[in-house]
Amino acid sequence: MHSWIRLLFLLCGVTCLVRCCDWLQSYGLLSNRSLTQLEQMGGRMTEQECPVSFPYTLYTNMRRTKVETRLKFIKDSLELIIDLYHQGNLSSANWETSKTDIFLITLHRQKDGLTPCVSVSNRKSGPRLTRYYRKLANRTLREMSSSPGSWELIRKETRKHLEQLDLLFATVRRPTGSQ
Ligand SMILES: *[C@@H]1O[C@H](CO)[C@@H](O)[C@H](O)[C@H]1NC(C)=O
Ligand SMILES: *[C@@H]1O[C@H](CO)[C@@H](O)[C@H](O)[C@H]1NC(C)=O
Ligand SMILES: *[C@@H]1O[C@H](CO)[C@@H](O)[C@H](O)[C@H]1NC(C)=O
């Protein structure tokens, strides 16, 4: 009985991969593009420490989950990252707002591409993820009144997240590897 359930999970993952196969290619390209756009948006990344510690455990916990759960986590994360950029006054950032707009368009495309890979019934990725991003926005944009420094922190933390999401995505592309 147990092995049947495992097989079912495995098949579900594979079906999803087949369905999204074409898109997985472009995801890699988009992901490279959004990271590049983020890096070129401003100058050097700030050396300042973020007041909210980076949630590495959320990412390591994901590595033991189903492919679909991981894709859902990536999609939810991208959505929350996009949200961050709508929570403060962007005009006080050190870079041009139009650069953020272009970056966000790429993130949207990355996120929307995941939609057919994630079933509607799939649960949200859990309250810890949402709580983390809310706290991040509170301790930076809100408490620092959208100062240029708070945007620099958001940009730096965004890069860390996009890098982690890329690593997680790499485990999806090799479905037989780490399941
Ligand atoms: C994007 O891809 C190019 C070519 O493969 C690579 O040189 C570059 O380092 C990548 N950029 C990022 C931000 O990953
Ligand atoms: C956002 O910041 C800019 C420049 O600092 C300022 O002119 C503008 O009034 C602010 N907008 C809001 C909605 O606070
Ligand atoms: C963030 O601030 C909002 C508004 O003050 C508050 O309702 C929420 O509980 C705070 N969340 C966290 C995680 O700090």
PDB file of C-alpha atoms and ligand atoms in Angstrom:
ATOM      1  CA  MET A   1       0.000   0.000   0.000  1.00  0.00           C
ATOM      2  CA  HIS A   2       2.700   2.373   1.018  1.00  0.00           C
ATOM      3  CA  SER A   3       4.741   1.862  -2.114  1.00  0.00           C
ATOM      4  CA  TRP A   4       1.631   2.482  -4.234  1.00  0.00           C
ATOM      5  CA  ILE A   5       1.224   5.873  -2.692  1.00  0.00           C
ATOM      6  CA  ARG A   6       4.863   6.624  -3.336  1.00  0.00           C
ATOM      7  CA  LEU A   7       4.499   5.534  -6.949  1.00  0.00           C
ATOM      8  CA  LEU A   8       1.476   7.779  -7.335  1.00  0.00           C
ATOM      9  CA  PHE A   9       3.428  10.755  -6.008  1.00  0.00           C
ATOM     10  CA  LEU A  10       6.273   9.952  -8.343  1.00  0.00           C
ATOM     11  CA  LEU A  11       3.956   9.701 -11.346  1.00  0.00           C
ATOM     12  CA  CYS A  12       2.294  12.947 -10.431  1.00  0.00           C
ATOM     13  CA  GLY A  13       5.671  14.637 -10.397  1.00  0.00           C
ATOM     14  CA  VAL A  14       6.651  13.171 -13.746  1.00  0.00           C
ATOM     15  CA  THR A  15       3.317  14.068 -15.384  1.00  0.00           C
ATOM     16  CA  CYS A  16       3.778  17.597 -14.205  1.00  0.00           C
ATOM     17  CA  LEU A  17       7.279  17.734 -15.626  1.00  0.00           C
ATOM     18  CA  VAL A  18       6.084  16.484 -18.998  1.00  0.00           C
ATOM     19  CA  ARG A  19       3.287  19.023 -19.051  1.00  0.00           C
ATOM     20  CA  CYS A  20       5.650  21.849 -18.208  1.00  0.00           C
ATOM     21  CA  CYS A  21       8.626  20.589 -20.155  1.00  0.00           C
ATOM     22  CA  ASP A  22       8.711  23.394 -22.712  1.00  0.00           C
ATOM     23  CA  TRP A  23       8.374  25.958 -20.065  1.00  0.00           C
ATOM     24  CA  LEU A  24      11.141  24.595 -17.829  1.00  0.00           C
ATOM     25  CA  GLN A  25      13.624  25.666 -20.491  1.00  0.00           C
ATOM     26  CA  SER A  26      12.405  29.231 -20.549  1.00  0.00           C
ATOM     27  CA  TYR A  27      12.253  29.362 -16.770  1.00  0.00           C
ATOM     28  CA  GLY A  28      16.032  29.031 -16.651  1.00  0.00           C
ATOM     29  CA  LEU A  29      16.421  31.891 -19.119  1.00  0.00           C
ATOM     30  CA  LEU A  30      13.945  34.109 -17.270  1.00  0.00           C
ATOM     31  CA  SER A  31      15.563  33.348 -13.960  1.00  0.00           C
ATOM     32  CA  ASN A  32      18.959  34.326 -15.323  1.00  0.00           C
ATOM     33  CA  ARG A  33      17.431  37.503 -16.747  1.00  0.00           C
ATOM     34  CA  SER A  34      15.699  38.589 -13.538  1.00  0.00           C
ATOM     35  CA  LEU A  35      18.885  38.069 -11.517  1.00  0.00           C
ATOM     36  CA  THR A  36      20.874  40.089 -14.025  1.00  0.00           C
ATOM     37  CA  GLN A  37      18.269  42.859 -14.033  1.00  0.00           C
ATOM     38  CA  LEU A  38      18.306  42.964 -10.234  1.00  0.00           C
ATOM     39  CA  GLU A  39      22.087  43.191 -10.129  1.00  0.00           C
ATOM     40  CA  GLN A  40      22.189  45.951 -12.732  1.00  0.00           C
ATOM     41  CA  MET A  41      19.317  47.862 -11.152  1.00  0.00           C
ATOM     42  CA  GLY A  42      21.611  49.716  -8.743  1.00  0.00           C
ATOM     43  CA  GLY A  43      25.250  49.880  -7.772  1.00  0.00           C
ATOM     44  CA  ARG A  44      27.108  47.459  -5.552  1.00  0.00           C
ATOM     45  CA  MET A  45      25.003  45.461  -3.125  1.00  0.00           C
ATOM     46  CA  THR A  46      24.949  46.987   0.367  1.00  0.00           C
ATOM     47  CA  GLU A  47      27.207  45.562   3.077  1.00  0.00           C
ATOM     48  CA  GLN A  48      24.602  46.321   5.713  1.00  0.00           C
ATOM     49  CA  GLU A  49      23.125  43.375   7.610  1.00  0.00           C
ATOM     50  CA  CYS A  50      19.432  42.761   7.196  1.00  0.00           C
ATOM     51  CA  PRO A  51      17.565  42.962  10.542  1.00  0.00           C
ATOM     52  CA  VAL A  52      15.639  39.804   9.608  1.00  0.00           C
ATOM     53  CA  SER A  53      17.734  36.659   9.335  1.00  0.00           C
ATOM     54  CA  PHE A  54      17.559  34.727   6.098  1.00  0.00           C
ATOM     55  CA  PRO A  55      15.196  31.697   6.297  1.00  0.00           C
ATOM     56  CA  TYR A  56      17.617  29.029   5.046  1.00  0.00           C
ATOM     57  CA  THR A  57      15.676  26.283   6.841  1.00  0.00           C
ATOM     58  CA  LEU A  58      12.593  26.972   4.716  1.00  0.00           C
ATOM     59  CA  TYR A  59      14.683  26.091   1.668  1.00  0.00           C
ATOM     60  CA  THR A  60      16.382  23.024   3.135  1.00  0.00           C
ATOM     61  CA  ASN A  61      13.013  21.663   4.290  1.00  0.00           C
ATOM     62  CA  MET A  62      11.749  21.935   0.696  1.00  0.00           C
ATOM     63  CA  ARG A  63      14.364  19.528  -0.634  1.00  0.00           C
ATOM     64  CA  ARG A  64      12.582  16.583   0.917  1.00  0.00           C
ATOM     65  CA  THR A  65       9.171  17.389  -0.570  1.00  0.00           C
ATOM     66  CA  LYS A  66       7.299  16.398  -3.735  1.00  0.00           C
ATOM     67  CA  VAL A  67       8.172  18.105  -7.009  1.00  0.00           C
ATOM     68  CA  GLU A  68       4.808  19.826  -7.093  1.00  0.00           C
ATOM     69  CA  THR A  69       5.241  21.155  -3.565  1.00  0.00           C
ATOM     70  CA  ARG A  70       8.596  22.606  -4.538  1.00  0.00           C
ATOM     71  CA  LEU A  71       7.166  24.277  -7.642  1.00  0.00           C
ATOM     72  CA  LYS A  72       4.345  25.694  -5.549  1.00  0.00           C
ATOM     73  CA  PHE A  73       6.897  27.038  -3.051  1.00  0.00           C
ATOM     74  CA  ILE A  74       8.813  28.723  -5.874  1.00  0.00           C
ATOM     75  CA  LYS A  75       5.611  30.242  -7.256  1.00  0.00           C
ATOM     76  CA  ASP A  76       4.453  31.504  -3.850  1.00  0.00           C
ATOM     77  CA  SER A  77       7.899  32.938  -3.130  1.00  0.00           C
ATOM     78  CA  LEU A  78       7.993  34.841  -6.421  1.00  0.00           C
ATOM     79  CA  GLU A  79       4.549  36.240  -5.643  1.00  0.00           C
ATOM     80  CA  LEU A  80       5.684  37.393  -2.184  1.00  0.00           C
ATOM     81  CA  ILE A  81       8.848  38.949  -3.622  1.00  0.00           C
ATOM     82  CA  ILE A  82       6.778  40.879  -6.190  1.00  0.00           C
ATOM     83  CA  ASP A  83       4.554  42.016  -3.304  1.00  0.00           C
ATOM     84  CA  LEU A  84       7.565  43.437  -1.443  1.00  0.00           C
ATOM     85  CA  TYR A  85       8.147  45.943  -4.208  1.00  0.00           C
ATOM     86  CA  HIS A  86       4.579  47.228  -3.856  1.00  0.00           C
ATOM     87  CA  GLN A  87       4.839  47.868  -0.125  1.00  0.00           C
ATOM     88  CA  GLY A  88       6.952  50.984   0.000  1.00  0.00           C
ATOM     89  CA  ASN A  89       7.595  54.193  -1.837  1.00  0.00           C
ATOM     90  CA  LEU A  90       9.828  53.135  -4.700  1.00  0.00           C
ATOM     91  CA  SER A  91      10.677  56.656  -5.770  1.00  0.00           C
ATOM     92  CA  SER A  92      13.061  56.975  -2.835  1.00  0.00           C
ATOM     93  CA  ALA A  93      15.179  54.037  -3.981  1.00  0.00           C
ATOM     94  CA  ASN A  94      18.670  54.784  -5.320  1.00  0.00           C
ATOM     95  CA  TRP A  95      17.761  53.550  -8.779  1.00  0.00           C
ATOM     96  CA  GLU A  96      15.181  54.461 -11.422  1.00  0.00           C
ATOM     97  CA  THR A  97      11.681  53.111 -10.862  1.00  0.00           C
ATOM     98  CA  SER A  98      11.524  51.970 -14.489  1.00  0.00           C
ATOM     99  CA  LYS A  99      14.319  49.467 -13.764  1.00  0.00           C
ATOM    100  CA  THR A 100      12.220  47.939 -11.015  1.00  0.00           C
ATOM    101  CA  ASP A 101       9.242  47.791 -13.386  1.00  0.00           C
ATOM    102  CA  ILE A 102      11.247  45.815 -15.944  1.00  0.00           C
ATOM    103  CA  PHE A 103      12.580  43.494 -13.235  1.00  0.00           C
ATOM    104  CA  LEU A 104       9.052  42.886 -11.909  1.00  0.00           C
ATOM    105  CA  ILE A 105       7.745  42.071 -15.396  1.00  0.00           C
ATOM    106  CA  THR A 106      10.378  39.322 -15.658  1.00  0.00           C
ATOM    107  CA  LEU A 107       9.452  37.987 -12.204  1.00  0.00           C
ATOM    108  CA  HIS A 108       5.764  37.945 -13.225  1.00  0.00           C
ATOM    109  CA  ARG A 109       6.585  35.922 -16.316  1.00  0.00           C
ATOM    110  CA  GLN A 110       8.616  33.481 -14.216  1.00  0.00           C
ATOM    111  CA  LYS A 111       5.717  33.092 -11.800  1.00  0.00           C
ATOM    112  CA  ASP A 112       2.993  32.825 -14.436  1.00  0.00           C
ATOM    113  CA  GLY A 113       4.905  30.111 -16.252  1.00  0.00           C
ATOM    114  CA  LEU A 114       4.600  27.975 -13.133  1.00  0.00           C
ATOM    115  CA  THR A 115       0.808  28.145 -13.073  1.00  0.00           C
ATOM    116  CA  PRO A 116       0.161  25.052 -15.267  1.00  0.00           C
ATOM    117  CA  CYS A 117       2.670  23.097 -13.157  1.00  0.00           C
ATOM    118  CA  VAL A 118       0.851  23.712  -9.896  1.00  0.00           C
ATOM    119  CA  SER A 119      -2.681  22.462  -9.378  1.00  0.00           C
ATOM    120  CA  VAL A 120      -5.221  24.911  -8.071  1.00  0.00           C
ATOM    121  CA  SER A 121      -5.997  22.662  -5.131  1.00  0.00           C
ATOM    122  CA  ASN A 122      -2.413  22.736  -3.923  1.00  0.00           C
ATOM    123  CA  ARG A 123      -2.218  24.354  -0.501  1.00  0.00           C
ATOM    124  CA  LYS A 124      -0.364  27.592   0.112  1.00  0.00           C
ATOM    125  CA  SER A 125       3.242  27.046   1.067  1.00  0.00           C
ATOM    126  CA  GLY A 126       2.495  27.592   4.732  1.00  0.00           C
ATOM    127  CA  PRO A 127       2.292  30.467   7.168  1.00  0.00           C
ATOM    128  CA  ARG A 128       6.035  30.568   7.895  1.00  0.00           C
ATOM    129  CA  LEU A 129       6.853  31.795   4.402  1.00  0.00           C
ATOM    130  CA  THR A 130       4.192  34.503   4.438  1.00  0.00           C
ATOM    131  CA  ARG A 131       5.130  35.549   7.979  1.00  0.00           C
ATOM    132  CA  TYR A 132       8.801  35.847   7.009  1.00  0.00           C
ATOM    133  CA  TYR A 133       8.070  38.207   4.112  1.00  0.00           C
ATOM    134  CA  ARG A 134       5.692  40.283   6.210  1.00  0.00           C
ATOM    135  CA  LYS A 135       8.368  40.631   8.873  1.00  0.00           C
ATOM    136  CA  LEU A 136      10.981  41.533   6.256  1.00  0.00           C
ATOM    137  CA  ALA A 137       8.768  44.327   4.905  1.00  0.00           C
ATOM    138  CA  ASN A 138       7.998  45.548   8.438  1.00  0.00           C
ATOM    139  CA  ARG A 139      11.589  45.708   9.620  1.00  0.00           C
ATOM    140  CA  THR A 140      12.885  47.378   6.485  1.00  0.00           C
ATOM    141  CA  LEU A 141      10.426  49.336   4.346  1.00  0.00           C
ATOM    142  CA  ARG A 142       7.945  50.156   7.111  1.00  0.00           C
ATOM    143  CA  GLU A 143      10.276  50.898  10.027  1.00  0.00           C
ATOM    144  CA  MET A 144      12.802  52.684   7.834  1.00  0.00           C
ATOM    145  CA  SER A 145      10.021  54.591   5.990  1.00  0.00           C
ATOM    146  CA  SER A 146      11.093  53.341   2.535  1.00  0.00           C
ATOM    147  CA  SER A 147      14.495  55.004   2.891  1.00  0.00           C
ATOM    148  CA  PRO A 148      17.059  54.343   0.143  1.00  0.00           C
ATOM    149  CA  GLY A 149      18.847  52.084   2.635  1.00  0.00           C
ATOM    150  CA  SER A 150      15.754  49.956   3.195  1.00  0.00           C
ATOM    151  CA  TRP A 151      15.397  49.418  -0.554  1.00  0.00           C
ATOM    152  CA  GLU A 152      19.052  48.391  -0.743  1.00  0.00           C
ATOM    153  CA  LEU A 153      18.348  45.763   1.927  1.00  0.00           C
ATOM    154  CA  ILE A 154      15.317  44.512   0.015  1.00  0.00           C
ATOM    155  CA  ARG A 155      17.381  44.276  -3.149  1.00  0.00           C
ATOM    156  CA  LYS A 156      20.140  42.341  -1.398  1.00  0.00           C
ATOM    157  CA  GLU A 157      17.726  39.906   0.255  1.00  0.00           C
ATOM    158  CA  THR A 158      15.861  39.494  -3.048  1.00  0.00           C
ATOM    159  CA  ARG A 159      19.076  38.361  -4.693  1.00  0.00           C
ATOM    160  CA  LYS A 160      19.641  35.739  -1.974  1.00  0.00           C
ATOM    161  CA  HIS A 161      16.106  34.446  -2.468  1.00  0.00           C
ATOM    162  CA  LEU A 162      16.367  34.287  -6.241  1.00  0.00           C
ATOM    163  CA  GLU A 163      19.631  32.368  -5.895  1.00  0.00           C
ATOM    164  CA  GLN A 164      18.077  29.923  -3.433  1.00  0.00           C
ATOM    165  CA  LEU A 165      15.004  29.511  -5.653  1.00  0.00           C
ATOM    166  CA  ASP A 166      17.329  28.732  -8.556  1.00  0.00           C
ATOM    167  CA  LEU A 167      19.053  26.013  -6.536  1.00  0.00           C
ATOM    168  CA  LEU A 168      15.680  24.593  -5.559  1.00  0.00           C
ATOM    169  CA  PHE A 169      14.527  24.724  -9.160  1.00  0.00           C
ATOM    170  CA  ALA A 170      17.627  22.762 -10.176  1.00  0.00           C
ATOM    171  CA  THR A 171      16.425  19.881  -7.954  1.00  0.00           C
ATOM    172  CA  VAL A 172      13.097  19.901  -9.843  1.00  0.00           C
ATOM    173  CA  ARG A 173      14.821  19.551 -13.181  1.00  0.00           C
ATOM    174  CA  ARG A 174      16.526  16.388 -11.944  1.00  0.00           C
ATOM    175  CA  PRO A 175      13.454  14.587 -10.575  1.00  0.00           C
ATOM    176  CA  THR A 176      15.130  11.220 -10.057  1.00  0.00           C
ATOM    177  CA  GLY A 177      18.082  12.765  -8.258  1.00  0.00           C
ATOM    178  CA  SER A 178      17.067  13.769  -4.776  1.00  0.00           C
ATOM    179  CA  GLN A 179      13.564  12.447  -4.203  1.00  0.00           C
TER     180      GLN A 179
HETATM  181  C1  LIG B   1      23.326  34.172 -16.988  1.00  0.00           C
HETATM  182  O1  LIG B   1      23.827  33.326 -17.983  1.00  0.00           O
HETATM  183  C2  LIG B   1      25.082  33.731 -18.520  1.00  0.00           C
HETATM  184  C3  LIG B   1      25.412  32.830 -19.697  1.00  0.00           C
HETATM  185  O2  LIG B   1      25.239  31.490 -19.368  1.00  0.00           O
HETATM  186  C4  LIG B   1      26.115  33.664 -17.401  1.00  0.00           C
HETATM  187  O3  LIG B   1      27.379  34.052 -17.878  1.00  0.00           O
HETATM  188  C5  LIG B   1      25.692  34.585 -16.273  1.00  0.00           C
HETATM  189  O4  LIG B   1      26.597  34.484 -15.183  1.00  0.00           O
HETATM  190  C6  LIG B   1      24.292  34.254 -15.804  1.00  0.00           C
HETATM  191  N1  LIG B   1      23.873  35.292 -14.880  1.00  0.00           N
HETATM  192  C7  LIG B   1      23.372  35.031 -13.683  1.00  0.00           C
HETATM  193  C8  LIG B   1      23.013  36.224 -12.881  1.00  0.00           C
HETATM  194  O5  LIG B   1      23.217  33.899 -13.266  1.00  0.00           O
HETATM  195  C1  LIG B   2       7.440  59.006  -2.458  1.00  0.00           C
HETATM  196  O1  LIG B   2       8.718  59.607  -2.373  1.00  0.00           O
HETATM  197  C2  LIG B   2       8.859  60.727  -3.247  1.00  0.00           C
HETATM  198  C3  LIG B   2      10.322  61.171  -3.204  1.00  0.00           C
HETATM  199  O2  LIG B   2      10.912  60.923  -1.971  1.00  0.00           O
HETATM  200  C4  LIG B   2       7.890  61.816  -2.825  1.00  0.00           C
HETATM  201  O3  LIG B   2       8.021  62.937  -3.678  1.00  0.00           O
HETATM  202  C5  LIG B   2       6.462  61.256  -2.912  1.00  0.00           C
HETATM  203  O4  LIG B   2       5.537  62.205  -2.439  1.00  0.00           O
HETATM  204  C6  LIG B   2       6.338  59.980  -2.113  1.00  0.00           C
HETATM  205  N1  LIG B   2       5.038  59.376  -2.378  1.00  0.00           N
HETATM  206  C7  LIG B   2       4.243  58.925  -1.418  1.00  0.00           C
HETATM  207  C8  LIG B   2       2.958  58.294  -1.878  1.00  0.00           C
HETATM  208  O5  LIG B   2       4.513  59.003  -0.251  1.00  0.00           O
HETATM  209  C1  LIG B   3       3.840  43.740  10.397  1.00  0.00           C
HETATM  210  O1  LIG B   3       3.157  44.950  10.596  1.00  0.00           O
HETATM  211  C2  LIG B   3       1.743  44.836  10.519  1.00  0.00           C
HETATM  212  C3  LIG B   3       1.137  46.213  10.573  1.00  0.00           C
HETATM  213  O2  LIG B   3       1.560  46.906  11.690  1.00  0.00           O
HETATM  214  C4  LIG B   3       1.267  43.940  11.661  1.00  0.00           C
HETATM  215  O3  LIG B   3      -0.118  43.787  11.605  1.00  0.00           O
HETATM  216  C5  LIG B   3       1.935  42.594  11.529  1.00  0.00           C
HETATM  217  O4  LIG B   3       1.601  41.779  12.634  1.00  0.00           O
HETATM  218  C6  LIG B   3       3.437  42.719  11.448  1.00  0.00           C
HETATM  219  N1  LIG B   3       3.948  41.415  11.115  1.00  0.00           N
HETATM  220  C7  LIG B   3       5.114  40.939  11.508  1.00  0.00           C
HETATM  221  C8  LIG B   3       5.442  39.538  11.091  1.00  0.00           C
HETATM  222  O5  LIG B   3       5.908  41.576  12.160  1.00  0.00           O
END
